mmCIF file with all atom_site columns, C-alpha atoms in Angstrom:
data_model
loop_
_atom_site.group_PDB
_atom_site.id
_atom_site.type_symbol
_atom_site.label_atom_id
_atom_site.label_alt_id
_atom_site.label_comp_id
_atom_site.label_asym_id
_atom_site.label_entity_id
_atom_site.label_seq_id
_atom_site.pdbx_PDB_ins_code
_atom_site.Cartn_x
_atom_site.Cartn_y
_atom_site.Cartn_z
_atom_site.occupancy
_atom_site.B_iso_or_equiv
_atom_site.pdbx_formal_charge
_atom_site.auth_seq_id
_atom_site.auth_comp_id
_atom_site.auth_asym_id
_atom_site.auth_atom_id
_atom_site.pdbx_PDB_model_num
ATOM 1   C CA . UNK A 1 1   ? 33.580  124.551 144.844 1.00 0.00 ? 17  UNK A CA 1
ATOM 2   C CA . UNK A 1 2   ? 34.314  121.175 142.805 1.00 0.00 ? 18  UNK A CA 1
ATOM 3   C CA . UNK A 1 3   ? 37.609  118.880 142.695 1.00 0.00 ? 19  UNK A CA 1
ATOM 4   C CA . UNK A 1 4   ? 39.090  120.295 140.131 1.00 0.00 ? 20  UNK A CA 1
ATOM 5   C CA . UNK A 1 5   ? 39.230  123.810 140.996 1.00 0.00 ? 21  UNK A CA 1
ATOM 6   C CA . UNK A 1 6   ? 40.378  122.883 144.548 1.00 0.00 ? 22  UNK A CA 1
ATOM 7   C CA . UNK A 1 7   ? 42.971  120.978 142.799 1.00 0.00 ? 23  UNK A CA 1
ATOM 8   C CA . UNK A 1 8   ? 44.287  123.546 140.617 1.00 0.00 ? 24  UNK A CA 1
ATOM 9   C CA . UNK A 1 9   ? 44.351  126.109 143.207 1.00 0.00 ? 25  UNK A CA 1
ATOM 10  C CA . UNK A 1 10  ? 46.521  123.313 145.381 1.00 0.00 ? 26  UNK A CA 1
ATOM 11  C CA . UNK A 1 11  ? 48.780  123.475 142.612 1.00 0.00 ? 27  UNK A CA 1
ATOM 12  C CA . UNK A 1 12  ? 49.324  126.904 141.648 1.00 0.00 ? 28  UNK A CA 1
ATOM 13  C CA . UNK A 1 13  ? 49.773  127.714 145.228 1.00 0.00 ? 29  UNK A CA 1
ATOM 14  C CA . UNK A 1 14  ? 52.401  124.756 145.816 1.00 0.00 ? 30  UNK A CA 1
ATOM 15  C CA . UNK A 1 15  ? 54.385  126.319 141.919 1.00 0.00 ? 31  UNK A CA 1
ATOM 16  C CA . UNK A 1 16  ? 54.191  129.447 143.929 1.00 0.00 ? 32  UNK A CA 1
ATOM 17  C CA . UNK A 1 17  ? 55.868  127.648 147.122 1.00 0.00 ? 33  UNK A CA 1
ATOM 18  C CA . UNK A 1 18  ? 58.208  126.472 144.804 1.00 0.00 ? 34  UNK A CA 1
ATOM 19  C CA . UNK A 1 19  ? 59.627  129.736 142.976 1.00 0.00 ? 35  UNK A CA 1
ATOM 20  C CA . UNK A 1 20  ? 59.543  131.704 146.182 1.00 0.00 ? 36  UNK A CA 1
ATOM 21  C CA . UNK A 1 21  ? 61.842  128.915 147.727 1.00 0.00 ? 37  UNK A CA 1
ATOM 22  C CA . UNK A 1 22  ? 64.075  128.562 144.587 1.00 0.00 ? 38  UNK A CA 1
ATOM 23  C CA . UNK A 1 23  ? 64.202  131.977 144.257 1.00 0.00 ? 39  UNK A CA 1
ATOM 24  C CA . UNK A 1 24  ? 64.513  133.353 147.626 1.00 0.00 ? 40  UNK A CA 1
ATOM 25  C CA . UNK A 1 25  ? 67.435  131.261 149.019 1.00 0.00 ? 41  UNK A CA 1
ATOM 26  C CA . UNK A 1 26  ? 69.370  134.006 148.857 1.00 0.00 ? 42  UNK A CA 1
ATOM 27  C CA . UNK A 1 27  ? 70.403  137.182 150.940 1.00 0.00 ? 43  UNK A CA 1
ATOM 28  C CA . UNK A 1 28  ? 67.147  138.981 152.636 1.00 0.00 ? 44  UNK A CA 1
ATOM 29  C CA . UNK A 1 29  ? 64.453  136.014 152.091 1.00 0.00 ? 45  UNK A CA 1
ATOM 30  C CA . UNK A 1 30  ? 64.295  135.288 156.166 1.00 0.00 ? 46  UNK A CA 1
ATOM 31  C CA . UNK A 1 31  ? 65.172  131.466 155.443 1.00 0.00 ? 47  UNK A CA 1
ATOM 32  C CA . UNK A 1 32  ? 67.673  130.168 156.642 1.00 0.00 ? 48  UNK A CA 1
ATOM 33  C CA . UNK A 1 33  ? 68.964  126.728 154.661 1.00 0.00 ? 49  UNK A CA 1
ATOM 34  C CA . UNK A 1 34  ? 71.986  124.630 156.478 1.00 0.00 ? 50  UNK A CA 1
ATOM 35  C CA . UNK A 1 35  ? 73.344  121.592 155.105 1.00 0.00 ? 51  UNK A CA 1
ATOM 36  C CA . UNK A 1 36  ? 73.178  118.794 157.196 1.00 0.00 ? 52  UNK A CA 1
ATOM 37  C CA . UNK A 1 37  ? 76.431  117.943 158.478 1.00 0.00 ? 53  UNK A CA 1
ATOM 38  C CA . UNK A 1 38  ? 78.139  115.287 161.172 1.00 0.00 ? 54  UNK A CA 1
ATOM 39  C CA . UNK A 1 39  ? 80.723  115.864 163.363 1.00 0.00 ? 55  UNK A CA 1
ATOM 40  C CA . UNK A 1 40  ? 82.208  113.014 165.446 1.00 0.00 ? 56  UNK A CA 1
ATOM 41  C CA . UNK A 1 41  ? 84.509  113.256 168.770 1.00 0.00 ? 57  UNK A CA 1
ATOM 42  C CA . UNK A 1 42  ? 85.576  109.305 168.975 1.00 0.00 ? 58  UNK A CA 1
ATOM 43  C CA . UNK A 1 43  ? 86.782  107.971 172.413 1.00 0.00 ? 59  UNK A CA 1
ATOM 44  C CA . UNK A 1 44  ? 89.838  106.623 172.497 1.00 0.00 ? 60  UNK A CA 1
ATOM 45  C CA . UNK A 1 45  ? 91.890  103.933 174.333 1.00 0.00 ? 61  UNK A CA 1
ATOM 46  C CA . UNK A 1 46  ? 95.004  105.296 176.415 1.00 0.00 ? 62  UNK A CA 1
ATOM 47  C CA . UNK A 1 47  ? 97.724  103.018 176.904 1.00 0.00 ? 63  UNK A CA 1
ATOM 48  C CA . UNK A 1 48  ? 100.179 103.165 179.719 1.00 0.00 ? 64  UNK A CA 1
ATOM 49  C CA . UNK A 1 49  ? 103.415 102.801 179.613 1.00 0.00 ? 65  UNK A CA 1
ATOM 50  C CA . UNK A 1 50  ? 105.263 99.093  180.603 1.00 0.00 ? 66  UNK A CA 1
ATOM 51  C CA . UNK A 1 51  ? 106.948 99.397  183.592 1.00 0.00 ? 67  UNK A CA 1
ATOM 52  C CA . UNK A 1 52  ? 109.600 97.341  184.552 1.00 0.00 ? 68  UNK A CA 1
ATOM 53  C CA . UNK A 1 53  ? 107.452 95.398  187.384 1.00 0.00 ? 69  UNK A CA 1
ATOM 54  C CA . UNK A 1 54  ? 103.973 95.511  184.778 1.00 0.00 ? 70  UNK A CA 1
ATOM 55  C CA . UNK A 1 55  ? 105.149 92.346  182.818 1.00 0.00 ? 71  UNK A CA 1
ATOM 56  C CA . UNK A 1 56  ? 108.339 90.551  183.332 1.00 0.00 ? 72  UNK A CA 1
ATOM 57  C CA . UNK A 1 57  ? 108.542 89.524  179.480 1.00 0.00 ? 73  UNK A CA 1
ATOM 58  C CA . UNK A 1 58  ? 107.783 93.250  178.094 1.00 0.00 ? 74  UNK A CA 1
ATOM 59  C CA . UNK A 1 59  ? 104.204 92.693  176.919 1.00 0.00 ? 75  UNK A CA 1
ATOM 60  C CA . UNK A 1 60  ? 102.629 96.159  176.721 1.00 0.00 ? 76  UNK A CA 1
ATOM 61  C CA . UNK A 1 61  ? 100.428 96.915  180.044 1.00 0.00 ? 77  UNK A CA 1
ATOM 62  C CA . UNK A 1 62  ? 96.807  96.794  180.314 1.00 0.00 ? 78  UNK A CA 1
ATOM 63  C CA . UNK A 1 63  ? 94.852  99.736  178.966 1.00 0.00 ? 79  UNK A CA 1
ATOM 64  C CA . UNK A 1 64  ? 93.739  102.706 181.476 1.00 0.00 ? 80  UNK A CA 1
ATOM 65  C CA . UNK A 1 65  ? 90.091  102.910 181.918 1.00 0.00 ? 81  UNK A CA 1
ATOM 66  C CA . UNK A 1 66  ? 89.921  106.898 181.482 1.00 0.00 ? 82  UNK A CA 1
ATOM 67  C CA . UNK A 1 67  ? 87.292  107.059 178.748 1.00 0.00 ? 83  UNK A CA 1
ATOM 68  C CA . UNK A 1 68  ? 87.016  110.404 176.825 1.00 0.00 ? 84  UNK A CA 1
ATOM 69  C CA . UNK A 1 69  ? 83.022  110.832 176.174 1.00 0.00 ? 85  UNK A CA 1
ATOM 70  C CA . UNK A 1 70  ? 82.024  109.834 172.824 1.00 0.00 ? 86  UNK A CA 1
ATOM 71  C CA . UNK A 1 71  ? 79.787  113.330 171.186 1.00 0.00 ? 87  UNK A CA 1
ATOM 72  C CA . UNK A 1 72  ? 78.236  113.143 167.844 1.00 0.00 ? 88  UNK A CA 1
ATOM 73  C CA . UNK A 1 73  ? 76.659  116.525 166.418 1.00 0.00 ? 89  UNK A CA 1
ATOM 74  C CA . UNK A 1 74  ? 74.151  116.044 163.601 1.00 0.00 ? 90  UNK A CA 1
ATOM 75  C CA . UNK A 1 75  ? 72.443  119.093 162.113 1.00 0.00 ? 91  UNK A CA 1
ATOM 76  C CA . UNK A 1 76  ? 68.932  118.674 159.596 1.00 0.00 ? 92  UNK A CA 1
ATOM 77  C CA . UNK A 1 77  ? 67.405  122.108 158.764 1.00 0.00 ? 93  UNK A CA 1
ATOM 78  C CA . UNK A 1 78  ? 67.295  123.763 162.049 1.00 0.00 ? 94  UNK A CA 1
ATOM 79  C CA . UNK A 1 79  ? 67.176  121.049 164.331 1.00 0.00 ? 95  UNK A CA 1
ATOM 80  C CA . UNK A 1 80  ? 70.350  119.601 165.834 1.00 0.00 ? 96  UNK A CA 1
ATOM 81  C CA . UNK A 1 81  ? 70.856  115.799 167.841 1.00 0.00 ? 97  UNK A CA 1
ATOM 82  C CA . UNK A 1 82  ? 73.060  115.662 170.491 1.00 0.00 ? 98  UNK A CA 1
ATOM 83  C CA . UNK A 1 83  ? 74.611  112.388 171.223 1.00 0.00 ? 99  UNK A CA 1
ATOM 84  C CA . UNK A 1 84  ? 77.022  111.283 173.620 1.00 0.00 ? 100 UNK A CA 1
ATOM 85  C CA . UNK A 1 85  ? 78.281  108.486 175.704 1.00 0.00 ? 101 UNK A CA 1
ATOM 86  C CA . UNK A 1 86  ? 80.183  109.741 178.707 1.00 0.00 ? 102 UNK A CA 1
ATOM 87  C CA . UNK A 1 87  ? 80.963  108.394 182.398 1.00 0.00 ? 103 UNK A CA 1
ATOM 88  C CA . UNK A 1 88  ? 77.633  108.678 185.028 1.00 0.00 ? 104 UNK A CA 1
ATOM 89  C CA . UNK A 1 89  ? 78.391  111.155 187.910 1.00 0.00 ? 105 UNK A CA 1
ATOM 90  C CA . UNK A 1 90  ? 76.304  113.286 189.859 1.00 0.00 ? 106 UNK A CA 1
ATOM 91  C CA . UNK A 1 91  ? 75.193  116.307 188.090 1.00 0.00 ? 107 UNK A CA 1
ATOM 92  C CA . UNK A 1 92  ? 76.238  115.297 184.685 1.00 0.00 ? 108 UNK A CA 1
ATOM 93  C CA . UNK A 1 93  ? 73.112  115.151 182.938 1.00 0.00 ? 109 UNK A CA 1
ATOM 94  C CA . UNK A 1 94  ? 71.731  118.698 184.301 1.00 0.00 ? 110 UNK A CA 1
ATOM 95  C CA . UNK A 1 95  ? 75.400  120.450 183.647 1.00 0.00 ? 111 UNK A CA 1
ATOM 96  C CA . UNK A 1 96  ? 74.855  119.106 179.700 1.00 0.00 ? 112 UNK A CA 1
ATOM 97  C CA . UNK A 1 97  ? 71.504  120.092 179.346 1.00 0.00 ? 113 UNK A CA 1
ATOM 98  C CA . UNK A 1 98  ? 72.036  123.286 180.625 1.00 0.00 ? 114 UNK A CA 1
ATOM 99  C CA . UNK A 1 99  ? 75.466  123.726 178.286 1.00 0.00 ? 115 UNK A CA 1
ATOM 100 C CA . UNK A 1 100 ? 73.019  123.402 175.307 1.00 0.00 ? 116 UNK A CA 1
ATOM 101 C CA . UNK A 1 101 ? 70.775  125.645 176.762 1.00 0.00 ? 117 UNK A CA 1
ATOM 102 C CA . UNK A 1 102 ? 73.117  128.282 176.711 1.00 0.00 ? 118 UNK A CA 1
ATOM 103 C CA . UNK A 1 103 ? 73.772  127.692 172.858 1.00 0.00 ? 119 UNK A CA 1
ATOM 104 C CA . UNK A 1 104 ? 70.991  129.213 172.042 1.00 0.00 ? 120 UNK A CA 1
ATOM 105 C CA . UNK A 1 105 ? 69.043  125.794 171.210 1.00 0.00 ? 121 UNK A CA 1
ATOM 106 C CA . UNK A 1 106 ? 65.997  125.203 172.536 1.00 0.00 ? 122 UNK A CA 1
ATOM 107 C CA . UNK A 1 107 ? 65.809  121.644 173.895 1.00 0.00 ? 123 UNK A CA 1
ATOM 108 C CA . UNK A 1 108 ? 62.682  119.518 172.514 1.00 0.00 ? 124 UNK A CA 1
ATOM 109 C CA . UNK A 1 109 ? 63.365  116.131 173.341 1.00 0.00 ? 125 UNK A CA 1
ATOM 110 C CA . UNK A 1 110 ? 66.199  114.651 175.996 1.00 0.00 ? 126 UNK A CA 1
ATOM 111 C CA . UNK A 1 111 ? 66.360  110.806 176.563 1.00 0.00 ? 127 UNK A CA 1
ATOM 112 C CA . UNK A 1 112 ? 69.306  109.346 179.023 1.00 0.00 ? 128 UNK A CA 1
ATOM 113 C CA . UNK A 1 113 ? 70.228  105.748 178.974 1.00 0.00 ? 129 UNK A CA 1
ATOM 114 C CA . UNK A 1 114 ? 72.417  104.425 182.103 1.00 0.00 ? 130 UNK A CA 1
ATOM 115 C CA . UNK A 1 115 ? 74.415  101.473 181.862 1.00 0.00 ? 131 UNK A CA 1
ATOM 116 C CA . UNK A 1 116 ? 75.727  98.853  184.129 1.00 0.00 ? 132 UNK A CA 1
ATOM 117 C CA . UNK A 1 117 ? 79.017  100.093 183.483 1.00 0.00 ? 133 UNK A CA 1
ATOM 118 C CA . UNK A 1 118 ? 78.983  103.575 184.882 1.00 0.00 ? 134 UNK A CA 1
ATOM 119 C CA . UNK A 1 119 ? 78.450  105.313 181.333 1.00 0.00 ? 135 UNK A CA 1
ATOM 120 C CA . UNK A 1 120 ? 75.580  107.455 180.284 1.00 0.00 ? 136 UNK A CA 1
ATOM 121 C CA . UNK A 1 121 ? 73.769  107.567 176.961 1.00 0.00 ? 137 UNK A CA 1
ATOM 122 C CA . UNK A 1 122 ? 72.471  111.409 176.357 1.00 0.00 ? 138 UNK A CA 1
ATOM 123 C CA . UNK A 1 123 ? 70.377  111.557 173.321 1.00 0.00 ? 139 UNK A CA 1
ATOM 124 C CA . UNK A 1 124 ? 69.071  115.560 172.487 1.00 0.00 ? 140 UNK A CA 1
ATOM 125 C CA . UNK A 1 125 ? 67.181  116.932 170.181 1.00 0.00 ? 141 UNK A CA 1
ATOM 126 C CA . UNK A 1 126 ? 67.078  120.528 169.968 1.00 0.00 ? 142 UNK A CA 1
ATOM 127 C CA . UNK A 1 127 ? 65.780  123.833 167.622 1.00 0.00 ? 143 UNK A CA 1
ATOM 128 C CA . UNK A 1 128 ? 68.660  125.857 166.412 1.00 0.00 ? 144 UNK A CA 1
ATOM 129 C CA . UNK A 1 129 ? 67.195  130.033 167.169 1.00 0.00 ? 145 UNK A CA 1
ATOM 130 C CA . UNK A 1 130 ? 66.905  131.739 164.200 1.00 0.00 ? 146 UNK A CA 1
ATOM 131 C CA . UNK A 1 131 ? 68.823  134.398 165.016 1.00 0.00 ? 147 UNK A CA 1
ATOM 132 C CA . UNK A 1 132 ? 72.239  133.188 166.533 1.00 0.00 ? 148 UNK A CA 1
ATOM 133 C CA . UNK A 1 133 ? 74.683  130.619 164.328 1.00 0.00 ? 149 UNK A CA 1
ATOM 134 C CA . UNK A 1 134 ? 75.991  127.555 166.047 1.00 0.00 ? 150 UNK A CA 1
ATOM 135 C CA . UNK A 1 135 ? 78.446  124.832 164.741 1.00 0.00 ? 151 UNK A CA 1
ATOM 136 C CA . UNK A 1 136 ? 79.353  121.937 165.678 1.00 0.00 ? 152 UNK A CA 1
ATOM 137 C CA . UNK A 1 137 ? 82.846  122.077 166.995 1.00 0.00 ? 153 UNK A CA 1
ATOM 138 C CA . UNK A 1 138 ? 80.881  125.377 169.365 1.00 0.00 ? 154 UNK A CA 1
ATOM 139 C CA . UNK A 1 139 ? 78.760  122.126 170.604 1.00 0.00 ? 155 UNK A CA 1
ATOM 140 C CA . UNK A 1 140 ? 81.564  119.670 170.393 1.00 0.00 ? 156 UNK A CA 1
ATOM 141 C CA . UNK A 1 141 ? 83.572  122.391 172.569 1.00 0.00 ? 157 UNK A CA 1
ATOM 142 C CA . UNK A 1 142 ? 81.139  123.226 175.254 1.00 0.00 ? 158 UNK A CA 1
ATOM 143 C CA . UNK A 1 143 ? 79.794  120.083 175.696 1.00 0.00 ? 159 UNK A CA 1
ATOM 144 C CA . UNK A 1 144 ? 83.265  118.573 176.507 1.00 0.00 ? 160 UNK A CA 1
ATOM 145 C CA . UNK A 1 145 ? 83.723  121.430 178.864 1.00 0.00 ? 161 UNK A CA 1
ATOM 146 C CA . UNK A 1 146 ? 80.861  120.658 180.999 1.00 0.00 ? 162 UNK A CA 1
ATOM 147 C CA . UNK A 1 147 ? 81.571  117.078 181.108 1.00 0.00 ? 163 UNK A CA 1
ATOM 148 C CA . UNK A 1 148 ? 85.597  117.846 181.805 1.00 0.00 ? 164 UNK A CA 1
ATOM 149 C CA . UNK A 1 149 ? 84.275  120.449 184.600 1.00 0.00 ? 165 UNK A CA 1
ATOM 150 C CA . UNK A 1 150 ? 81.663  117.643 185.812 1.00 0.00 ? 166 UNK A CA 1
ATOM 151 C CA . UNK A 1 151 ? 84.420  114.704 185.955 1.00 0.00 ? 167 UNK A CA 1
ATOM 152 C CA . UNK A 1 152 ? 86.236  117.037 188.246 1.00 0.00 ? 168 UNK A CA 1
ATOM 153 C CA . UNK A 1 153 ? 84.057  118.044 190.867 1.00 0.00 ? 169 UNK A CA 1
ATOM 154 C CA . UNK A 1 154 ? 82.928  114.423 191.262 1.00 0.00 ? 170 UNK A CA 1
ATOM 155 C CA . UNK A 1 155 ? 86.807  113.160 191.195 1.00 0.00 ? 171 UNK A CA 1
ATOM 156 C CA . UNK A 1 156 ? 86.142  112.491 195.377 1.00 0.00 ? 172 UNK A CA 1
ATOM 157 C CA . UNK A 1 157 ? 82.729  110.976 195.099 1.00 0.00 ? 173 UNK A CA 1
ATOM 158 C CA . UNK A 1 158 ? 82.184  107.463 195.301 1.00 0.00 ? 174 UNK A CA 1
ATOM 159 C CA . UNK A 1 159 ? 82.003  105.246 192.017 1.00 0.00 ? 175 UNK A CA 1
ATOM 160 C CA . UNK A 1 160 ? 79.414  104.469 190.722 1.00 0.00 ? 176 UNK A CA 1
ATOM 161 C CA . UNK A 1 161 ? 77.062  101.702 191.797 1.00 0.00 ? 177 UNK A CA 1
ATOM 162 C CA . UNK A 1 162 ? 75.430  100.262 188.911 1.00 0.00 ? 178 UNK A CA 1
#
């Protein structure tokens, strides 16, 4: 076989690639075609309340370290990254991993980032199965869960000593 027929078989078979694609999106085709999407859950600062003996002049009070965990959901095709910035206790890391586990997503990649200040960064990367439909408030949702159920079972343990 020479270049050129090589080369035009290449092509025809990558037009064929093509129409199947552009024509099969639809109902029945086995592919499965999901926009990528973001979906952010951003901490935020709680304030307390002044008391009467916090300031003497009425100046708001400090703010209460109680950090709600930062998740980010991002979707391409059918992967899906996992991020999320939450306090370090014991436990934490397994209880998340196995929360996405139980999506349905099968885990390819999981990198965890401790900080001197008691936090956690939890990067995964995961395959979406073919056959069940997750979203991202579904990850959002359980996530939080296992990290609320996590925070209290370790509300008697030491802190942490970074």
């Amino acid at each position: 076989m020479d270049k050129a027929t090589i080369l035009s078989g290449a092509t025809r078979h990558l037009k064929e690639l093509q129409e199947k694609l552009n024509a099969g999106g639809g109902a029945g085709s086995g592919v499965a075609i999901r926009s990528s999407g973001t979906v952010v859950l951003v901490k935020k600062t709680c304030y307390a309340a002044p008391d009467k003996e916090s300031s003497p002049l009425g100046a708001p009070a400090a703010a209460v370290t109680k950090p709600l965990p930062e998740i980010e959901v991002h979707f391409s095709g059918n992967n899906v990254m996992v991020r999320l910035l939450c306090e370090n206790a014991k436990g934490v890391v397994a209880r998340v991993l196995a929360e996405v586990e139980d999506l349905h997503l099968s885990i390819v990649d999981a990198n965890v980032i401790p900080s001197p200040a008691c936090t956690l960064n939890i990067t995964i990367t995961a395959k979406v199965d073919a056959a069940f439909i997750v979203t991202e408030e579904g990850i959002i949702g359980r996530v939080s869960s296992a990290l609320y159920h996590a925070s209290k079972l370790n509300n008697i343990a030491a802190p942490c000593s970074a």
